[in-house]
CSV table of C-alpha atoms in Angstrom, one decimal:
chain,number,residue,atom,x,y,z
A,7,GLU,CA,154.4,43.7,47.8
A,8,ASP,CA,150.8,43.4,46.7
A,9,GLN,CA,149.4,40.0,47.6
A,10,VAL,CA,146.1,38.1,47.4
A,11,THR,CA,145.8,35.0,49.6
A,12,GLN,CA,142.9,32.6,49.5
A,13,SER,CA,142.0,30.0,52.2
A,14,PRO,CA,141.5,27.2,52.5
A,15,GLU,CA,143.3,25.7,49.5
A,16,ALA,CA,140.7,23.0,49.4
A,17,LEU,CA,137.4,22.3,51.2
A,18,ARG,CA,135.1,19.3,51.2
A,19,LEU,CA,131.6,19.8,52.5
A,20,GLN,CA,128.5,17.6,52.7
A,21,GLU,CA,125.5,18.8,50.6
A,22,GLY,CA,123.6,21.4,52.7
A,23,GLU,CA,126.6,22.2,54.9
A,24,SER,CA,127.2,26.0,54.7
A,25,SER,CA,130.6,27.5,54.9
A,26,SER,CA,132.8,30.5,53.8
A,27,LEU,CA,135.8,30.9,51.6
A,28,ASN,CA,138.3,33.7,52.5
A,29,CYS,CA,140.3,36.1,50.3
A,30,SER,CA,142.7,38.4,52.1
A,31,TYR,CA,144.6,41.1,50.4
A,32,THR,CA,147.4,43.5,51.0
A,33,VAL,CA,147.4,46.0,48.2
A,34,SER,CA,147.8,49.7,47.8
A,35,GLY,CA,144.7,51.5,46.6
A,36,LEU,CA,142.0,48.8,46.1
A,37,ARG,CA,139.9,49.6,43.1
A,38,GLY,CA,137.8,46.5,43.0
A,39,LEU,CA,137.6,42.8,44.1
A,40,PHE,CA,136.3,40.1,41.9
A,41,TRP,CA,135.1,36.5,42.5
A,42,TYR,CA,135.1,33.9,39.7
A,43,ARG,CA,134.1,30.3,39.5
A,44,GLN,CA,136.2,27.9,37.4
A,45,ASP,CA,135.1,24.4,36.5
A,46,PRO,CA,137.8,21.8,35.4
A,47,GLY,CA,139.0,22.3,31.8
A,48,LYS,CA,137.2,25.7,31.5
A,49,GLY,CA,137.9,29.3,31.8
A,50,PRO,CA,136.9,31.3,34.9
A,51,GLU,CA,133.3,32.5,35.0
A,52,PHE,CA,132.5,35.9,36.6
A,53,LEU,CA,130.4,35.9,39.8
A,54,PHE,CA,130.7,39.2,41.6
A,55,THR,CA,132.5,42.6,41.8
A,56,LEU,CA,132.8,44.4,45.1
A,57,TYR,CA,134.1,48.0,45.3
A,58,SER,CA,134.0,49.2,48.9
A,59,ALA,CA,134.1,47.9,52.4
A,60,GLY,CA,130.6,46.9,53.7
A,61,GLU,CA,129.4,46.0,50.2
A,62,GLU,CA,127.6,42.7,49.7
A,63,LYS,CA,126.4,40.9,46.6
A,64,GLU,CA,124.2,37.7,46.3
A,65,LYS,CA,123.5,35.2,43.7
A,66,GLU,CA,121.5,32.0,44.4
A,67,ARG,CA,123.4,30.2,47.2
A,68,LEU,CA,126.4,32.6,47.1
A,69,LYS,CA,127.0,35.8,48.9
A,70,ALA,CA,130.1,37.9,48.7
A,71,THR,CA,131.2,40.4,51.3
A,72,LEU,CA,134.0,42.9,51.6
A,73,THR,CA,136.0,44.5,54.4
A,74,LYS,CA,139.1,46.7,54.3
A,75,LYS,CA,141.4,43.6,54.5
A,76,GLU,CA,139.4,40.6,53.2
A,77,SER,CA,136.5,39.3,51.3
A,78,PHE,CA,134.3,36.3,52.1
A,79,LEU,CA,132.3,34.1,49.8
A,80,HIS,CA,129.6,32.5,51.8
A,81,ILE,CA,128.0,29.4,50.4
A,82,THR,CA,124.6,28.5,51.9
A,83,ALA,CA,123.2,24.9,51.7
A,84,PRO,CA,125.5,24.0,48.8
A,85,LYS,CA,124.7,21.4,46.2
A,86,PRO,CA,127.1,19.1,44.3
A,87,GLU,CA,126.9,21.4,41.3
A,88,ASP,CA,128.6,24.1,43.4
A,89,SER,CA,131.8,22.1,43.3
A,90,ALA,CA,134.4,24.1,41.5
A,91,THR,CA,137.5,26.2,42.1
A,92,TYR,CA,136.6,29.7,43.3
A,93,LEU,CA,139.1,32.5,42.4
A,94,CYS,CA,139.5,35.9,44.0
A,95,ALA,CA,141.1,38.8,42.1
A,96,VAL,CA,141.9,42.4,43.1
A,97,GLN,CA,142.4,45.5,41.0
A,98,ALA,CA,144.7,47.9,42.6
A,99,GLY,CA,147.4,50.6,42.2
A,100,ARG,CA,147.9,53.4,39.8
A,101,ASP,CA,148.3,51.0,36.9
A,102,ASP,CA,145.1,49.1,37.8
A,103,LYS,CA,146.9,45.9,37.9
A,104,ILE,CA,144.8,42.8,38.5
A,105,ILE,CA,146.2,40.1,40.9
A,106,PHE,CA,144.6,36.7,41.2
A,107,GLY,CA,144.7,34.5,44.3
A,108,LYS,CA,145.5,30.8,43.8
A,109,GLY,CA,141.9,29.7,44.4
A,110,THR,CA,139.9,27.4,46.7
A,111,ARG,CA,138.9,24.0,45.4
A,112,LEU,CA,135.5,23.3,46.7
A,113,HIS,CA,134.0,19.8,46.6
A,114,ILE,CA,130.4,19.2,47.7
A,115,LEU,CA,129.6,15.6,48.6
A,116,PRO,CA,126.1,14.4,47.8
B,5,ILE,CA,127.0,32.8,20.5
B,6,ALA,CA,128.7,35.9,21.9
B,7,GLY,CA,132.0,35.4,23.7
B,8,ILE,CA,135.6,34.7,23.4
B,9,THR,CA,137.1,32.1,21.0
B,10,GLN,CA,140.6,30.7,21.5
B,11,ALA,CA,142.5,28.5,19.0
B,12,PRO,CA,143.9,26.0,19.1
B,13,THR,CA,142.3,24.1,22.0
B,14,SER,CA,145.5,22.2,22.6
B,15,GLN,CA,148.9,22.0,21.0
B,16,ILE,CA,152.1,20.1,21.4
B,17,LEU,CA,155.1,22.2,20.2
B,18,ALA,CA,158.8,21.4,19.8
B,19,ALA,CA,161.1,23.7,21.7
B,20,GLY,CA,162.5,26.5,19.6
B,21,ARG,CA,159.4,26.7,17.3
B,22,ARG,CA,157.3,29.8,16.9
B,23,MET,CA,153.7,29.6,17.9
B,24,THR,CA,150.7,32.1,17.8
B,25,LEU,CA,147.7,31.5,20.0
B,26,ARG,CA,144.6,33.2,18.6
B,27,CYS,CA,141.9,35.0,20.5
B,28,THR,CA,138.8,36.6,19.1
B,29,GLN,CA,136.0,38.3,20.9
B,30,ASP,CA,132.6,39.5,19.5
B,31,MET,CA,131.5,41.6,22.5
B,32,ARG,CA,133.2,44.8,21.3
B,33,HIS,CA,135.1,45.0,24.6
B,34,ASN,CA,137.9,47.5,24.8
B,35,ALA,CA,140.2,45.6,27.1
B,36,MET,CA,141.8,42.2,26.4
B,37,TYR,CA,144.2,40.1,28.4
B,38,TRP,CA,146.3,37.0,28.2
B,39,TYR,CA,146.9,34.9,31.3
B,40,ARG,CA,148.7,31.6,31.9
B,41,GLN,CA,147.5,29.2,34.6
B,42,ASP,CA,149.9,26.8,36.3
B,43,LEU,CA,149.3,24.4,39.1
B,44,GLY,CA,150.2,26.0,42.4
B,45,LEU,CA,150.8,29.4,40.8
B,46,GLY,CA,147.3,30.4,39.8
B,47,LEU,CA,146.5,32.9,37.0
B,48,ARG,CA,149.3,35.2,36.0
B,49,LEU,CA,148.9,38.1,33.6
B,50,ILE,CA,151.2,38.0,30.6
B,51,HIS,CA,150.1,41.0,28.5
B,52,TYR,CA,147.1,43.2,28.2
B,53,SER,CA,145.5,45.8,26.0
B,54,ASN,CA,143.4,48.7,27.1
B,55,THR,CA,142.1,49.4,23.6
B,56,ALA,CA,142.9,48.7,20.0
B,57,GLY,CA,146.4,49.9,19.1
B,58,THR,CA,147.8,49.7,22.7
B,59,THR,CA,149.4,46.9,24.6
B,60,GLY,CA,151.1,46.6,28.0
B,61,LYS,CA,153.2,44.1,30.0
B,62,GLY,CA,151.8,42.1,32.8
B,63,GLU,CA,153.5,40.1,35.5
B,64,VAL,CA,155.2,37.5,33.3
B,65,PRO,CA,155.8,39.0,29.8
B,66,ASP,CA,159.2,37.5,28.9
B,67,GLY,CA,159.2,35.3,25.9
B,68,TYR,CA,155.8,36.5,24.7
B,69,SER,CA,154.6,39.2,22.4
B,70,VAL,CA,151.1,40.5,21.5
B,71,SER,CA,149.5,42.9,19.1
B,72,ARG,CA,146.1,44.6,18.9
B,73,ALA,CA,145.4,45.7,15.4
B,74,ASN,CA,141.7,45.8,15.9
B,75,THR,CA,139.1,45.6,18.7
B,76,ASP,CA,138.3,41.9,18.2
B,77,ASP,CA,141.6,40.1,17.9
B,78,PHE,CA,144.5,39.7,20.4
B,79,PRO,CA,147.0,37.1,19.3
B,80,LEU,CA,149.8,35.9,21.6
B,81,THR,CA,153.1,34.9,20.0
B,82,LEU,CA,155.8,32.7,21.5
B,83,ALA,CA,158.8,33.6,19.3
B,84,SER,CA,160.9,30.6,20.3
B,85,ALA,CA,159.1,28.2,22.7
B,86,VAL,CA,160.8,26.7,25.8
B,87,PRO,CA,159.5,23.9,28.0
B,88,SER,CA,158.8,26.4,30.9
B,89,GLN,CA,156.1,27.9,28.7
B,90,THR,CA,154.1,24.6,29.0
B,91,SER,CA,150.8,25.9,30.6
B,92,VAL,CA,147.2,26.6,30.0
B,93,TYR,CA,146.7,29.9,28.4
B,94,PHE,CA,143.5,32.0,28.8
B,95,CYS,CA,142.4,35.0,26.8
B,96,ALA,CA,139.9,37.3,28.4
B,97,SER,CA,138.2,40.6,27.7
B,98,SER,CA,136.3,43.3,29.6
B,99,ASP,CA,134.4,46.4,28.7
B,100,SER,CA,137.3,48.4,30.2
B,101,ILE,CA,140.2,47.8,32.6
B,102,GLY,CA,138.8,47.1,36.0
B,103,ARG,CA,135.5,45.7,34.9
B,104,GLU,CA,134.5,42.0,35.1
B,105,ALA,CA,136.3,39.9,32.6
B,106,PHE,CA,135.0,37.2,30.3
B,107,PHE,CA,137.3,34.3,29.7
B,108,GLY,CA,137.8,31.9,26.7
B,109,GLN,CA,138.0,28.2,27.1
B,110,GLY,CA,141.8,28.1,27.2
B,111,THR,CA,144.6,26.7,25.1
B,112,ARG,CA,146.6,23.8,26.6
B,113,LEU,CA,150.2,24.2,25.3
B,114,THR,CA,152.9,21.6,25.9
B,115,VAL,CA,156.4,22.4,24.8
B,116,VAL,CA,158.7,19.4,24.4
């Protein structure tokens, strides 16, 4: 069964304390992996798409990486405004179905 | 402002009633999606449309129907609402299946 698992479920960091969020997947025929940010009461906002192992994308304090089994979202020197839920999604299979993980709730303390 | 508009923002609905959630996009995207988001279960795909005139079933389609008469609109209908359909519903669109999706602000639906 195709699965996407994100860890940890929740993470509290001090401002400036770097860390990584994990998204592991077991799917047949990965076509793409997406990262989104979701603020409370709002819809998810697109961050990155990764297509192949070894690929990396960066945006401000965020960097996403991809291997054959997992993706990491690295957050460098985070600020309180980086607090949000981060969602990972994969597109896989012949029917290009998209499966979302349950997300990691990130809280950055000032 | 370009994007996706959902209506209503929130709704309390009596069980057994029919309800249509509206979704309109002005980005001329080919693909559109409806998701529901529940605590502990994450986002789950209800229905999708690759292009105007076509629709497909997602992970949790039972009790819901959609139509795609044109590029911009993708309404979601609950024929006879049940309490288990209480959720936050998100409409999204993308240039094509497999590209990054843009989400609406959500509709919070409570079925009592």
